[in-house]
Amino acid sequence: MMAAKPETIQASYVVRRGRREDCDELLRLIWELADHEGTLQKPTITKEILLEDAFGERPNLHFFVVELKGLEDNGDIRGKMCVGFAAMNGFVTDIFLGRHSKLCGLYIDEGHRGNGLGRALMKAVCKTCLDLGVASLDFDVRMNNQRARHFYSSLGVTNNTETKGWEYWQFRDTNMKKFSSEPECLNGVNTQL
Amino acid sequence: MMAAKPETIQASYVVRRGRREDCDELLRLIWELADHEGTLQKPTITKEILLEDAFGERPNLHFFVVELKGLEDNGDIRGKMCVGFAAMNGFVTDIFLGRHSKLCGLYIDEGHRGNGLGRALMKAVCKTCLDLGVASLDFDVRMNNQRARHFYSSLGVTNNTETKGWEYWQFRDTNMKKFSSEPECLNGVNTQL
């Protein structure tokens, strides 16, 4: 009789709200996401900002993690590990619609894609948005990220650049400094801040 | 000798921070902006939300108004009136950059354009952003709004859709409700919110 084939590691996933102690894992995943997107500028976010914005006095960052629970051959639960996350801003005032939320990141580790984890995270995000009573969840998607475009379309998200011609503009702080320091030459306009 | 020609009304502008008592004027200008943009859906924002988000317990909306000060022929100051505004969200966590702000509206009444009021408002916005220590001011511009595109470009704002291919996606609440209520059929994924 042949020896029993070694058991493969059984893994299951838990999607849950992020906790203070997840901030290191979240930071690691944010860096992985930046690498994945080939972002030229490396993330400058700090653990302090994550802790303050998600758990401080005025929290306005919600995040969710996918925790991998694996059973070793001997039945022990392998140390937990996060293999994905979603982060959203609680609410932002939209002067037309009232309030909306912003999805500021969604990422699944490459080895765990195709298991429905992105959908599960987006459900958690949507439920939170609906609980907050916001009118929409807004975010940016890179045009050449076909996988993401297909994924979000399949959930019912609309691409406002394609359908309504809205473009995404950004005023970086260095440019703001330059513009703000230009000498004023407006006649009859008095600024009193 | 001819009668003296009636004095024309002398007007000057003051750009200042919005106050509680400006919320009715702001609401009027928001409706004008929606008309101007030909937005199909009418604004659903309420005065209550404006008051709460700009002046409530956890304010996260800053706005600025352009007040018109006109002198009547007899030298009296004509009742004040707002002819433009800019509104921005205080800060939103960006998981890469740390924090950013969002410009959620900028509008100058048609009869007062070309006087540098947009620039003056944007300077007020930039100064506030820099005071808040944010990394960028993000916003959406409609592709066919050539005047706005030219204006923002001239200030040093970059169009990330054009240069980096970022598109603006939006998940509306009706679609979120539909997606959230789909029956779950993910194996091995357990959601614990």
CSV table of C-alpha atoms in Angstrom, one decimal:
chain,number,residue,atom,x,y,z
A,1,MET,CA,0.0,0.0,0.0
A,2,MET,CA,1.3,3.4,-1.0
A,3,ALA,CA,2.0,6.0,1.7
A,4,ALA,CA,-0.7,8.6,1.9
A,5,LYS,CA,-0.1,11.6,-0.3
A,6,PRO,CA,0.9,14.6,1.9
A,7,GLU,CA,-2.1,16.8,2.5
A,8,THR,CA,-2.0,20.0,0.5
A,9,ILE,CA,-2.3,23.1,2.5
A,10,GLN,CA,-5.9,24.1,2.8
A,11,ALA,CA,-6.5,27.8,2.7
A,12,SER,CA,-9.5,29.9,3.2
A,13,TYR,CA,-10.0,33.6,3.1
A,14,VAL,CA,-11.6,36.0,5.5
A,15,VAL,CA,-12.6,39.5,4.3
A,16,ARG,CA,-12.9,41.8,7.3
A,17,ARG,CA,-12.5,45.4,8.4
A,18,GLY,CA,-8.9,46.6,8.9
A,19,ARG,CA,-7.7,47.1,12.4
A,20,ARG,CA,-4.9,49.2,13.9
A,21,GLU,CA,-2.5,46.2,13.9
A,22,ASP,CA,-3.1,45.7,10.2
A,23,CYS,CA,-1.4,49.0,9.2
A,24,ASP,CA,2.0,47.5,8.6
A,25,GLU,CA,0.5,44.9,6.3
A,26,LEU,CA,-1.5,47.6,4.6
A,27,LEU,CA,1.6,49.6,4.0
A,28,ARG,CA,3.4,46.6,2.5
A,29,LEU,CA,0.4,46.0,0.1
A,30,ILE,CA,0.3,49.7,-0.9
A,31,TRP,CA,4.0,49.4,-1.9
A,32,GLU,CA,3.2,46.2,-3.8
A,33,LEU,CA,0.3,48.0,-5.6
A,34,ALA,CA,2.6,50.9,-6.5
A,35,ASP,CA,5.1,48.4,-7.9
A,36,HIS,CA,2.3,46.6,-9.8
A,37,GLU,CA,1.2,49.9,-11.4
A,38,GLY,CA,4.7,50.9,-12.2
A,39,THR,CA,4.1,54.2,-10.4
A,40,LEU,CA,7.2,56.2,-10.9
A,41,GLN,CA,6.9,58.1,-7.6
A,42,LYS,CA,7.2,55.8,-4.6
A,43,PRO,CA,4.5,56.1,-2.0
A,44,THR,CA,5.1,58.8,0.6
A,45,ILE,CA,2.3,57.8,2.9
A,46,THR,CA,3.4,57.0,6.4
A,47,LYS,CA,2.1,54.6,9.1
A,48,GLU,CA,1.3,57.6,11.3
A,49,ILE,CA,-1.1,59.0,8.6
A,50,LEU,CA,-2.7,55.7,8.1
A,51,LEU,CA,-3.2,55.2,11.9
A,52,GLU,CA,-4.5,58.8,12.3
A,53,ASP,CA,-6.8,58.8,9.3
A,54,ALA,CA,-8.3,55.4,9.9
A,55,PHE,CA,-8.4,55.3,13.7
A,56,GLY,CA,-7.7,58.8,15.0
A,57,GLU,CA,-9.9,61.5,16.3
A,58,ARG,CA,-11.5,62.2,13.0
A,59,PRO,CA,-11.3,59.0,11.0
A,60,ASN,CA,-12.1,59.3,7.3
A,61,LEU,CA,-10.4,56.2,5.9
A,62,HIS,CA,-12.0,52.8,5.9
A,63,PHE,CA,-10.1,49.8,4.9
A,64,PHE,CA,-10.7,46.1,4.5
A,65,VAL,CA,-8.3,43.3,4.3
A,66,VAL,CA,-8.3,39.7,2.9
A,67,GLU,CA,-6.7,37.5,5.5
A,68,LEU,CA,-5.4,34.1,4.4
A,69,LYS,CA,-5.9,31.4,6.8
A,70,GLY,CA,-3.9,28.3,5.9
A,71,LEU,CA,-3.8,24.9,7.6
A,72,GLU,CA,-0.4,23.2,7.8
A,73,ASP,CA,-0.2,19.5,7.3
A,74,ASN,CA,-0.4,18.9,11.0
A,75,GLY,CA,-3.6,20.9,11.3
A,76,ASP,CA,-2.1,24.0,12.8
A,77,ILE,CA,-3.3,27.3,11.5
A,78,ARG,CA,-0.4,29.0,9.7
A,79,GLY,CA,0.4,32.6,10.8
A,80,LYS,CA,-2.2,34.9,9.3
A,81,MET,CA,-1.2,37.1,6.4
A,82,CYS,CA,-3.0,39.7,4.3
A,83,VAL,CA,-3.2,39.1,0.6
A,84,GLY,CA,-5.4,42.0,-0.4
A,85,PHE,CA,-7.0,45.2,0.6
A,86,ALA,CA,-9.5,47.9,-0.3
A,87,ALA,CA,-9.4,51.4,1.1
A,88,MET,CA,-12.0,54.1,0.8
A,89,ASN,CA,-12.6,57.6,2.1
A,90,GLY,CA,-15.6,57.9,4.4
A,91,PHE,CA,-17.2,60.8,2.7
A,92,VAL,CA,-16.4,63.8,0.7
A,93,THR,CA,-18.9,66.6,0.0
A,94,ASP,CA,-20.0,66.7,-3.6
A,95,ILE,CA,-21.6,70.1,-4.3
A,96,PHE,CA,-24.1,68.6,-6.7
A,97,LEU,CA,-25.0,65.2,-5.2
A,98,GLY,CA,-24.5,65.9,-1.6
A,99,ARG,CA,-21.9,63.3,-0.5
A,100,HIS,CA,-19.8,60.7,-2.1
A,101,SER,CA,-17.0,58.4,-1.1
A,102,LYS,CA,-13.8,57.7,-2.9
A,103,LEU,CA,-12.2,54.3,-3.4
A,104,CYS,CA,-8.5,55.0,-3.0
A,105,GLY,CA,-7.1,51.6,-3.6
A,106,LEU,CA,-8.0,47.9,-4.3
A,107,TYR,CA,-5.3,45.2,-4.6
A,108,ILE,CA,-5.1,41.4,-4.6
A,109,ASP,CA,-1.8,39.7,-4.4
A,110,GLU,CA,-1.0,38.1,-7.7
A,111,GLY,CA,-1.0,34.5,-6.4
A,112,HIS,CA,-4.5,34.9,-5.1
A,113,ARG,CA,-6.3,36.5,-8.0
A,114,GLY,CA,-9.2,34.9,-9.7
A,115,ASN,CA,-10.8,33.7,-6.5
A,116,GLY,CA,-13.4,36.3,-6.2
A,117,LEU,CA,-11.6,38.3,-3.6
A,118,GLY,CA,-11.9,41.6,-5.4
A,119,ARG,CA,-15.7,41.1,-5.7
A,120,ALA,CA,-15.9,40.3,-2.0
A,121,LEU,CA,-13.9,43.4,-1.1
A,122,MET,CA,-16.0,45.6,-3.4
A,123,LYS,CA,-19.2,44.2,-1.7
A,124,ALA,CA,-17.7,45.2,1.7
A,125,VAL,CA,-17.0,48.7,0.3
A,126,CYS,CA,-20.4,49.0,-1.3
A,127,LYS,CA,-22.2,48.0,1.9
A,128,THR,CA,-20.2,50.6,3.9
A,129,CYS,CA,-21.0,53.3,1.3
A,130,LEU,CA,-24.7,52.5,1.5
A,131,ASP,CA,-24.5,52.5,5.3
A,132,LEU,CA,-22.9,56.0,5.1
A,133,GLY,CA,-25.7,57.1,2.8
A,134,VAL,CA,-23.5,58.4,0.0
A,135,ALA,CA,-24.7,59.0,-3.5
A,136,SER,CA,-21.7,57.5,-5.3
A,137,LEU,CA,-18.2,55.9,-5.0
A,138,ASP,CA,-15.8,57.7,-7.3
A,139,PHE,CA,-12.3,56.6,-8.3
A,140,ASP,CA,-9.7,56.6,-11.1
A,141,VAL,CA,-8.7,53.7,-13.2
A,142,ARG,CA,-5.7,53.6,-15.5
A,143,MET,CA,-6.8,53.3,-19.2
A,144,ASN,CA,-4.4,50.5,-20.0
A,145,ASN,CA,-5.4,48.4,-17.0
A,146,GLN,CA,-7.8,46.2,-19.0
A,147,ARG,CA,-8.3,43.7,-16.2
A,148,ALA,CA,-9.4,46.5,-13.8
A,149,ARG,CA,-11.7,48.1,-16.4
A,150,HIS,CA,-13.3,44.8,-17.1
A,151,PHE,CA,-13.7,44.0,-13.4
A,152,TYR,CA,-15.3,47.3,-12.5
A,153,SER,CA,-17.6,47.3,-15.6
A,154,SER,CA,-18.8,43.8,-14.6
A,155,LEU,CA,-19.9,45.2,-11.2
A,156,GLY,CA,-21.9,48.1,-12.7
A,157,VAL,CA,-19.4,50.9,-12.3
A,158,THR,CA,-19.5,53.5,-15.1
A,159,ASN,CA,-16.5,55.1,-16.9
A,160,ASN,CA,-17.4,58.8,-16.8
A,161,THR,CA,-14.3,59.6,-19.0
A,162,GLU,CA,-15.6,57.5,-21.8
A,163,THR,CA,-19.3,58.2,-21.5
A,164,LYS,CA,-19.4,61.7,-20.2
A,165,GLY,CA,-16.0,63.1,-21.1
A,166,TRP,CA,-14.8,63.9,-17.6
A,167,GLU,CA,-11.1,64.1,-17.3
A,168,TYR,CA,-9.0,63.8,-14.1
A,169,TRP,CA,-6.8,66.8,-13.4
A,170,GLN,CA,-4.3,67.2,-10.6
A,171,PHE,CA,-2.6,70.3,-9.2
A,172,ARG,CA,0.6,69.1,-7.4
A,173,ASP,CA,1.9,71.0,-4.4
A,174,THR,CA,5.0,72.1,-6.1
A,175,ASN,CA,3.0,73.8,-8.9
A,176,MET,CA,0.5,75.2,-6.3
A,177,LYS,CA,3.5,76.9,-4.5
A,178,LYS,CA,4.7,78.3,-7.8
A,179,PHE,CA,1.3,79.7,-8.8
A,180,SER,CA,0.5,81.1,-5.3
A,181,SER,CA,3.7,83.0,-5.2
A,182,GLU,CA,3.1,84.8,-8.5
A,183,PRO,CA,2.8,88.5,-8.0
A,184,GLU,CA,-0.8,89.7,-7.9
A,185,CYS,CA,-1.9,91.9,-10.8
A,186,LEU,CA,-5.6,91.9,-10.7
A,187,ASN,CA,-7.3,95.3,-10.8
A,188,GLY,CA,-10.3,95.8,-8.5
A,189,VAL,CA,-10.0,92.4,-6.9
A,190,ASN,CA,-9.3,92.4,-3.2
A,191,THR,CA,-8.7,89.1,-1.4
A,192,GLN,CA,-9.4,89.0,2.3
A,193,LEU,CA,-8.8,85.5,3.6
B,1,MET,CA,-23.6,123.7,-20.4
B,2,MET,CA,-24.6,120.0,-20.6
B,3,ALA,CA,-25.9,118.1,-17.6
B,4,ALA,CA,-23.2,116.0,-16.0
B,5,LYS,CA,-23.3,112.5,-17.4
B,6,PRO,CA,-24.7,110.1,-14.8
B,7,GLU,CA,-21.9,108.3,-12.9
B,8,THR,CA,-21.6,104.7,-14.0
B,9,ILE,CA,-21.8,102.2,-11.1
B,10,GLN,CA,-18.4,101.6,-9.7
B,11,ALA,CA,-17.9,98.0,-8.7
B,12,SER,CA,-15.2,96.2,-6.9
B,13,TYR,CA,-14.8,92.6,-5.9
B,14,VAL,CA,-13.8,91.0,-2.6
B,15,VAL,CA,-12.7,87.4,-2.5
B,16,ARG,CA,-13.2,86.0,0.9
B,17,ARG,CA,-14.0,82.8,2.9
B,18,GLY,CA,-17.6,81.6,2.8
B,19,ARG,CA,-19.6,82.1,5.9
B,20,ARG,CA,-22.7,80.4,7.3
B,21,GLU,CA,-24.9,83.2,5.9
B,22,ASP,CA,-23.6,82.7,2.4
B,23,CYS,CA,-25.1,79.2,2.1
B,24,ASP,CA,-28.2,80.4,0.2
B,25,GLU,CA,-26.1,82.3,-2.3
B,26,LEU,CA,-23.8,79.3,-2.7
B,27,LEU,CA,-26.8,77.1,-3.4
B,28,ARG,CA,-28.0,79.5,-6.0
B,29,LEU,CA,-24.6,79.5,-7.7
B,30,ILE,CA,-24.4,75.7,-7.6
B,31,TRP,CA,-27.7,75.6,-9.5
B,32,GLU,CA,-26.3,78.1,-12.0
B,33,LEU,CA,-23.2,76.0,-12.5
B,34,ALA,CA,-25.3,72.9,-13.0
B,35,ASP,CA,-27.4,74.8,-15.7
B,36,HIS,CA,-24.2,76.1,-17.2
B,37,GLU,CA,-22.7,72.6,-17.5
B,38,GLY,CA,-26.0,71.3,-18.8
B,39,THR,CA,-26.0,68.6,-16.1
B,40,LEU,CA,-29.0,66.4,-16.7
B,41,GLN,CA,-29.5,65.6,-13.1
B,42,LYS,CA,-30.4,68.6,-11.0
B,43,PRO,CA,-28.4,69.1,-7.8
B,44,THR,CA,-29.7,67.2,-4.8
B,45,ILE,CA,-27.4,68.9,-2.3
B,46,THR,CA,-29.3,70.6,0.5
B,47,LYS,CA,-28.6,73.7,2.6
B,48,GLU,CA,-28.5,71.4,5.7
B,49,ILE,CA,-25.6,69.4,4.2
B,50,LEU,CA,-23.7,72.5,3.2
B,51,LEU,CA,-24.1,74.0,6.7
B,52,GLU,CA,-23.0,70.8,8.3
B,53,ASP,CA,-20.1,69.9,6.1
B,54,ALA,CA,-18.7,73.5,6.1
B,55,PHE,CA,-19.5,74.6,9.6
B,56,GLY,CA,-20.7,71.6,11.6
B,57,GLU,CA,-18.9,69.4,14.1
B,58,ARG,CA,-16.5,67.9,11.6
B,59,PRO,CA,-16.2,70.4,8.8
B,60,ASN,CA,-14.6,69.1,5.6
B,61,LEU,CA,-15.8,71.6,3.1
B,62,HIS,CA,-14.1,75.0,2.5
B,63,PHE,CA,-15.6,77.5,0.2
B,64,PHE,CA,-14.8,81.0,-1.0
B,65,VAL,CA,-17.0,83.6,-2.5
B,66,VAL,CA,-16.5,86.6,-4.7
B,67,GLU,CA,-18.6,89.4,-3.4
B,68,LEU,CA,-19.6,92.3,-5.6
B,69,LYS,CA,-19.5,95.6,-4.0
B,70,GLY,CA,-21.2,98.2,-6.2
B,71,LEU,CA,-21.6,101.9,-5.5
B,72,GLU,CA,-24.9,103.5,-6.6
B,73,ASP,CA,-24.9,106.9,-8.1
B,74,ASN,CA,-25.6,108.5,-4.7
B,75,GLY,CA,-22.6,106.8,-3.3
B,76,ASP,CA,-24.5,104.2,-1.3
B,77,ILE,CA,-23.1,100.7,-1.4
B,78,ARG,CA,-25.6,98.5,-3.3
B,79,GLY,CA,-26.7,95.3,-1.5
B,80,LYS,CA,-23.9,92.8,-1.6
B,81,MET,CA,-24.2,89.9,-4.0
B,82,CYS,CA,-22.0,86.8,-4.7
B,83,VAL,CA,-20.9,86.4,-8.3
B,84,GLY,CA,-18.7,83.4,-8.0
B,85,PHE,CA,-17.4,80.7,-5.7
B,86,ALA,CA,-14.9,77.9,-5.3
B,87,ALA,CA,-15.4,74.9,-3.0
B,88,MET,CA,-12.9,72.3,-1.9
B,89,ASN,CA,-12.8,69.3,0.4
B,90,GLY,CA,-10.4,69.8,3.3
B,91,PHE,CA,-8.6,66.6,3.0
B,92,VAL,CA,-8.9,63.1,1.7
B,93,THR,CA,-6.4,60.3,2.4
B,94,ASP,CA,-4.5,59.2,-0.6
B,95,ILE,CA,-2.9,55.9,0.0
B,96,PHE,CA,0.1,56.7,-2.1
B,97,LEU,CA,0.7,60.4,-1.4
B,98,GLY,CA,-0.7,60.8,2.1
B,99,ARG,CA,-3.3,63.4,1.8
B,100,HIS,CA,-4.9,65.4,-0.9
B,101,SER,CA,-7.7,67.9,-1.3
B,102,LYS,CA,-10.5,67.9,-3.9
B,103,LEU,CA,-11.8,70.9,-5.8
B,104,CYS,CA,-15.5,70.3,-6.0
B,105,GLY,CA,-16.6,73.4,-7.8
B,106,LEU,CA,-15.5,76.7,-9.3
B,107,TYR,CA,-17.8,79.1,-11.0
B,108,ILE,CA,-17.9,82.8,-12.0
B,109,ASP,CA,-21.2,84.4,-13.1
B,110,GLU,CA,-21.1,85.0,-16.9
B,111,GLY,CA,-21.3,88.8,-16.6
B,112,HIS,CA,-18.2,88.9,-14.5
B,113,ARG,CA,-15.8,86.6,-16.3
B,114,GLY,CA,-12.5,87.8,-17.7
B,115,ASN,CA,-11.7,89.9,-14.6
B,116,GLY,CA,-9.3,87.5,-13.0
B,117,LEU,CA,-11.8,86.3,-10.4
B,118,GLY,CA,-11.1,82.6,-11.2
B,119,ARG,CA,-7.4,83.1,-10.7
B,120,ALA,CA,-8.1,85.0,-7.4
B,121,LEU,CA,-10.3,82.1,-6.2
B,122,MET,CA,-7.7,79.5,-7.2
B,123,LYS,CA,-5.1,81.4,-5.3
B,124,ALA,CA,-7.3,81.3,-2.2
B,125,VAL,CA,-7.8,77.6,-2.8
B,126,CYS,CA,-4.1,76.9,-3.2
B,127,LYS,CA,-3.1,78.8,-0.1
B,128,THR,CA,-5.6,76.8,1.9
B,129,CYS,CA,-4.3,73.6,0.4
B,130,LEU,CA,-0.7,74.5,1.3
B,131,ASP,CA,-1.8,75.5,4.8
B,132,LEU,CA,-3.4,72.0,5.2
B,133,GLY,CA,-0.2,70.4,4.0
B,134,VAL,CA,-1.8,68.4,1.2
B,135,ALA,CA,0.2,66.8,-1.6
B,136,SER,CA,-2.2,67.7,-4.4
B,137,LEU,CA,-5.6,69.2,-5.3
B,138,ASP,CA,-7.5,66.8,-7.6
B,139,PHE,CA,-10.6,67.4,-9.7
B,140,ASP,CA,-12.5,66.6,-12.8
B,141,VAL,CA,-12.8,68.7,-15.9
B,142,ARG,CA,-15.2,68.1,-18.8
B,143,MET,CA,-13.2,67.4,-22.0
B,144,ASN,CA,-15.3,69.8,-24.1
B,145,ASN,CA,-14.9,72.7,-21.6
B,146,GLN,CA,-12.1,74.3,-23.5
B,147,ARG,CA,-12.2,77.5,-21.5
B,148,ALA,CA,-11.7,75.6,-18.2
B,149,ARG,CA,-9.0,73.3,-19.7
B,150,HIS,CA,-7.1,76.4,-20.9
B,151,PHE,CA,-7.6,78.2,-17.6
B,152,TYR,CA,-6.3,75.3,-15.4
B,153,SER,CA,-3.4,74.5,-17.7
B,154,SER,CA,-2.3,78.2,-17.5
B,155,LEU,CA,-2.1,77.8,-13.7
B,156,GLY,CA,0.1,74.7,-13.8
B,157,VAL,CA,-2.5,72.0,-13.3
B,158,THR,CA,-1.9,68.8,-15.2
B,159,ASN,CA,-4.4,66.7,-17.1
B,160,ASN,CA,-3.8,63.1,-15.8
B,161,THR,CA,-6.2,61.6,-18.3
B,162,GLU,CA,-4.2,63.0,-21.2
B,163,THR,CA,-0.7,62.5,-19.8
B,164,LYS,CA,-1.1,59.4,-17.6
B,165,GLY,CA,-4.2,57.8,-18.9
B,166,TRP,CA,-6.2,57.9,-15.7
B,167,GLU,CA,-9.9,57.7,-16.2
B,168,TYR,CA,-12.7,58.8,-13.9
B,169,TRP,CA,-15.1,56.0,-12.8
B,170,GLN,CA,-18.2,56.3,-10.8
B,171,PHE,CA,-20.3,53.7,-8.9
B,172,ARG,CA,-23.7,55.2,-8.4
B,173,ASP,CA,-25.8,54.2,-5.4
B,174,THR,CA,-28.5,52.5,-7.4
B,175,ASN,CA,-25.8,50.2,-9.0
B,176,MET,CA,-24.1,49.6,-5.7
B,177,LYS,CA,-27.5,48.5,-4.2
B,178,LYS,CA,-28.0,46.1,-7.1
B,179,PHE,CA,-24.4,44.7,-6.9
B,180,SER,CA,-24.5,44.3,-3.1
B,181,SER,CA,-27.8,42.4,-3.2
B,182,GLU,CA,-26.5,39.8,-5.7
B,183,PRO,CA,-26.4,36.3,-4.1
B,184,GLU,CA,-23.0,35.3,-2.9
B,185,CYS,CA,-21.3,32.4,-4.7
B,186,LEU,CA,-17.7,32.6,-3.7
B,187,ASN,CA,-16.1,29.4,-2.4
B,188,GLY,CA,-13.8,29.6,0.5
B,189,VAL,CA,-14.3,33.4,1.0
B,190,ASN,CA,-15.9,34.3,4.3
B,191,THR,CA,-16.8,37.9,4.9
B,192,GLN,CA,-17.0,39.1,8.5
B,193,LEU,CA,-17.8,42.8,8.6
